[in-house]
Coordinates of N, CA and C in Angstrom, one line a residue:
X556 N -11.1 -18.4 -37.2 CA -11.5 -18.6 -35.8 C -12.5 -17.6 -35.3
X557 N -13.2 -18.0 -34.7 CA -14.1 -16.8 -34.1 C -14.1 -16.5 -32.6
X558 N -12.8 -16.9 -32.0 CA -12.4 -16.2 -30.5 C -12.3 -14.7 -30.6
X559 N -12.6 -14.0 -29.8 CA -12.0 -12.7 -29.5 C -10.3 -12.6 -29.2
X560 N -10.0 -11.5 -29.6 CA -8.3 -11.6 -29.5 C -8.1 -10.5 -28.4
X561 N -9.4 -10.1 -27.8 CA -9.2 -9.3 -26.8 C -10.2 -10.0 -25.5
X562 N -9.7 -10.4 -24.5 CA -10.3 -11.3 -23.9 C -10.4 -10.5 -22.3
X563 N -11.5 -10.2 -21.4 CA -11.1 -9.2 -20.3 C -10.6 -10.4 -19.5
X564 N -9.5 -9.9 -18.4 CA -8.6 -10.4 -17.6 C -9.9 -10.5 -16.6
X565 N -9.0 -11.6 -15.6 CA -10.2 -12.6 -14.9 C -10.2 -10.9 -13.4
X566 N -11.2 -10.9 -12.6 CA -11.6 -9.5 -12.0 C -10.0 -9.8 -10.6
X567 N -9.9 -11.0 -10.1 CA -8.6 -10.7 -9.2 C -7.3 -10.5 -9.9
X568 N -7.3 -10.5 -11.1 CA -6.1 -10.4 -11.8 C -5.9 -8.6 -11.8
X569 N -7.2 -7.7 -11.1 CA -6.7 -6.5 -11.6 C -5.9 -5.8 -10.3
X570 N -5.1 -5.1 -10.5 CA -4.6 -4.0 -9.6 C -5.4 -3.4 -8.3
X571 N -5.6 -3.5 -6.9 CA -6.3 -2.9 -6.1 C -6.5 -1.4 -6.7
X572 N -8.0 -0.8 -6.5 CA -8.2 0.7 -6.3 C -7.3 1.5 -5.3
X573 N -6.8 2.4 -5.6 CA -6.3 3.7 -5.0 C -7.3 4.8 -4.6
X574 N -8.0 4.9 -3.7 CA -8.3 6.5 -3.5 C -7.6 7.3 -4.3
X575 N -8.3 8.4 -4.4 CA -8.1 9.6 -5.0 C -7.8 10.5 -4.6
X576 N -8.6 10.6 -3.2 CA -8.3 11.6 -2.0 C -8.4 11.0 -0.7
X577 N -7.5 10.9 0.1 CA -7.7 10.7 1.5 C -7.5 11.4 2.5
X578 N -7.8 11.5 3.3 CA -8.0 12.5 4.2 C -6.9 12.0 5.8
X579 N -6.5 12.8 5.6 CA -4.7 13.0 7.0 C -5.6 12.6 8.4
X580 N -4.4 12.0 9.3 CA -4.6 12.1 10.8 C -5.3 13.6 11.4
X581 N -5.6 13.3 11.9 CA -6.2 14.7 12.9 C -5.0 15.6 13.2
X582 N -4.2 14.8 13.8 CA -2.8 15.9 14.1 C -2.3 16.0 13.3
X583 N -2.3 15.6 11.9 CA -1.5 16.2 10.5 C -2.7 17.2 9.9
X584 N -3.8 16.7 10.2 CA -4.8 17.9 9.1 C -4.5 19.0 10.2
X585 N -4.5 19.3 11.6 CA -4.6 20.7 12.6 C -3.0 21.1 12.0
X586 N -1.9 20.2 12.0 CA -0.9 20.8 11.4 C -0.7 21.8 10.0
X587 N -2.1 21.1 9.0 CA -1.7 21.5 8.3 C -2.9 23.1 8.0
X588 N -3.4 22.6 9.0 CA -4.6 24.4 8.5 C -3.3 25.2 9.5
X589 N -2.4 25.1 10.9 CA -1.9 25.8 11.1 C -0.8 26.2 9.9
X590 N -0.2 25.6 9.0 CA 0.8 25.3 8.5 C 0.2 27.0 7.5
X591 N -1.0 26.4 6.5 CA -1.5 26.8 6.1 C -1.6 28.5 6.5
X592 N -2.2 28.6 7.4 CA -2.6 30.3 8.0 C -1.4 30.7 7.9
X593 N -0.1 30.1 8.7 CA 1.1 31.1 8.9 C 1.9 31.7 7.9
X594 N 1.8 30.7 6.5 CA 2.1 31.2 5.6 C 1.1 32.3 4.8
X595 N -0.1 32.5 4.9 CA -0.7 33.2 4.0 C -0.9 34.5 5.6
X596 N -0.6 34.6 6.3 CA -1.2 35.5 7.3 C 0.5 36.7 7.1
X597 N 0.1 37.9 7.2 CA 0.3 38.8 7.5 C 1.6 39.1 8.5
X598 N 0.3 39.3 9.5 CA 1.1 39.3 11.0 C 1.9 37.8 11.4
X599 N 1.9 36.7 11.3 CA 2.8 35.3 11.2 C 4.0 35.8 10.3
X600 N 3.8 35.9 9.1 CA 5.1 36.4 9.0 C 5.4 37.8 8.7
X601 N 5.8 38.7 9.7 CA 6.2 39.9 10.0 C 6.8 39.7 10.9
X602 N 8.3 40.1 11.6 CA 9.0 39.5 12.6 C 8.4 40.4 13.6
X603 N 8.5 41.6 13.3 CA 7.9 42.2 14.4 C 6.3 42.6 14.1
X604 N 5.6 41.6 14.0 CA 4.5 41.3 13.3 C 3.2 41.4 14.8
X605 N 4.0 41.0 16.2 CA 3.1 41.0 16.8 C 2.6 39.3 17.0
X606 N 1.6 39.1 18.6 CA 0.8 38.6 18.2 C -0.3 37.8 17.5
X607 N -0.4 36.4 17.0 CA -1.5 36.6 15.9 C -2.4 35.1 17.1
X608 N -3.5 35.9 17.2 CA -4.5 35.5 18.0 C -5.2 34.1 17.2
X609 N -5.4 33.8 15.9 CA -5.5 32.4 15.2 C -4.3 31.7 15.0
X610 N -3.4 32.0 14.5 CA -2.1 30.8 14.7 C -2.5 30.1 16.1
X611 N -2.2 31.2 17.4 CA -2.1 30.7 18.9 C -3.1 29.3 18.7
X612 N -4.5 29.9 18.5 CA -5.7 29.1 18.4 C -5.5 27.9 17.5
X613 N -4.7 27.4 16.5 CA -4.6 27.1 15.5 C -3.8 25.7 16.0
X614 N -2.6 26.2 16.5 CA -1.8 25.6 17.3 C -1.8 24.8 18.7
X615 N -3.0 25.6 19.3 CA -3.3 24.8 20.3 C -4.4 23.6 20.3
X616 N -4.9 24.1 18.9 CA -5.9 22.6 18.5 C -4.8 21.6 18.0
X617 N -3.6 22.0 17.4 CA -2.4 20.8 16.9 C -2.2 20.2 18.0
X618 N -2.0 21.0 19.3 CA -1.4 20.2 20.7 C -2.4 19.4 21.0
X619 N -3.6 19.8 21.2 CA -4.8 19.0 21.4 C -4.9 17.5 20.8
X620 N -4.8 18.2 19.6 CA -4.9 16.2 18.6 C -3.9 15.7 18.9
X621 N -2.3 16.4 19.3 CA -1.3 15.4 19.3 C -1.2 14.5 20.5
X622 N -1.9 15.5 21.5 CA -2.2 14.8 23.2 C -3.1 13.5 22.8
X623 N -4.2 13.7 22.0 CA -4.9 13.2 21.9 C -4.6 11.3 21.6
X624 N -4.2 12.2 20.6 CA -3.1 10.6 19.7 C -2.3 9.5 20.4
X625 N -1.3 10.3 21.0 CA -0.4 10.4 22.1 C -1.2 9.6 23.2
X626 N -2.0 9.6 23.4 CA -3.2 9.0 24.8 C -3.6 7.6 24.3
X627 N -4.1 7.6 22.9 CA -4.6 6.7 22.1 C -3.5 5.4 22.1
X628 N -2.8 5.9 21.5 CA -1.2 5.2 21.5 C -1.2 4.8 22.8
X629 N -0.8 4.8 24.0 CA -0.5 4.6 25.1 C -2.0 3.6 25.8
X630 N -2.9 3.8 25.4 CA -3.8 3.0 25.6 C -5.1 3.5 26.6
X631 N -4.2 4.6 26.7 CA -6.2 5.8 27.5 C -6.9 5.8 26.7
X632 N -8.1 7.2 27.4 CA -8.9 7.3 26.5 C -8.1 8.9 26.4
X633 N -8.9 9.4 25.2 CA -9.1 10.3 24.4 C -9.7 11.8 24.7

């Protein structure tokens, strides 16, 4: 016989693509650079470490997107 015994499957027969990388909500990415700094910073973790002037900043952009979101959801604007 001269069929092929390897025959490619018809193109909707295949599995959807997956990203490779996707990229987080706004409030989860500000989460996670805050998340990020506190652990590799110093003064964050040192109890009596003091004020740390970027977490503050870090964290108030988290509140920001979460208000943000939060508004979105609810049906304001942004």
């Amino acid at each position: 016989m001269d069929e092929p015994t390897n025959q490619p499957s018809p193109a909707d027969s295949r599995p959807r693509l997956v990203a490779a990388h996707t990229d987080l909500a706004p409030p989860k990415e500000a989460w996670a650079a805050y998340a990020r700094h506190s652990l590799a910073c110093r003064v964050c973790g040192d109890v009596d470490g003091g004020v740390c002037e970027s977490a503050g900043e870090l964290r108030r952009a988290w509140v920001a997107a979460t208000d943000g979101a939060f508004r979105r959801l609810a049906g304001g604007t942004a």
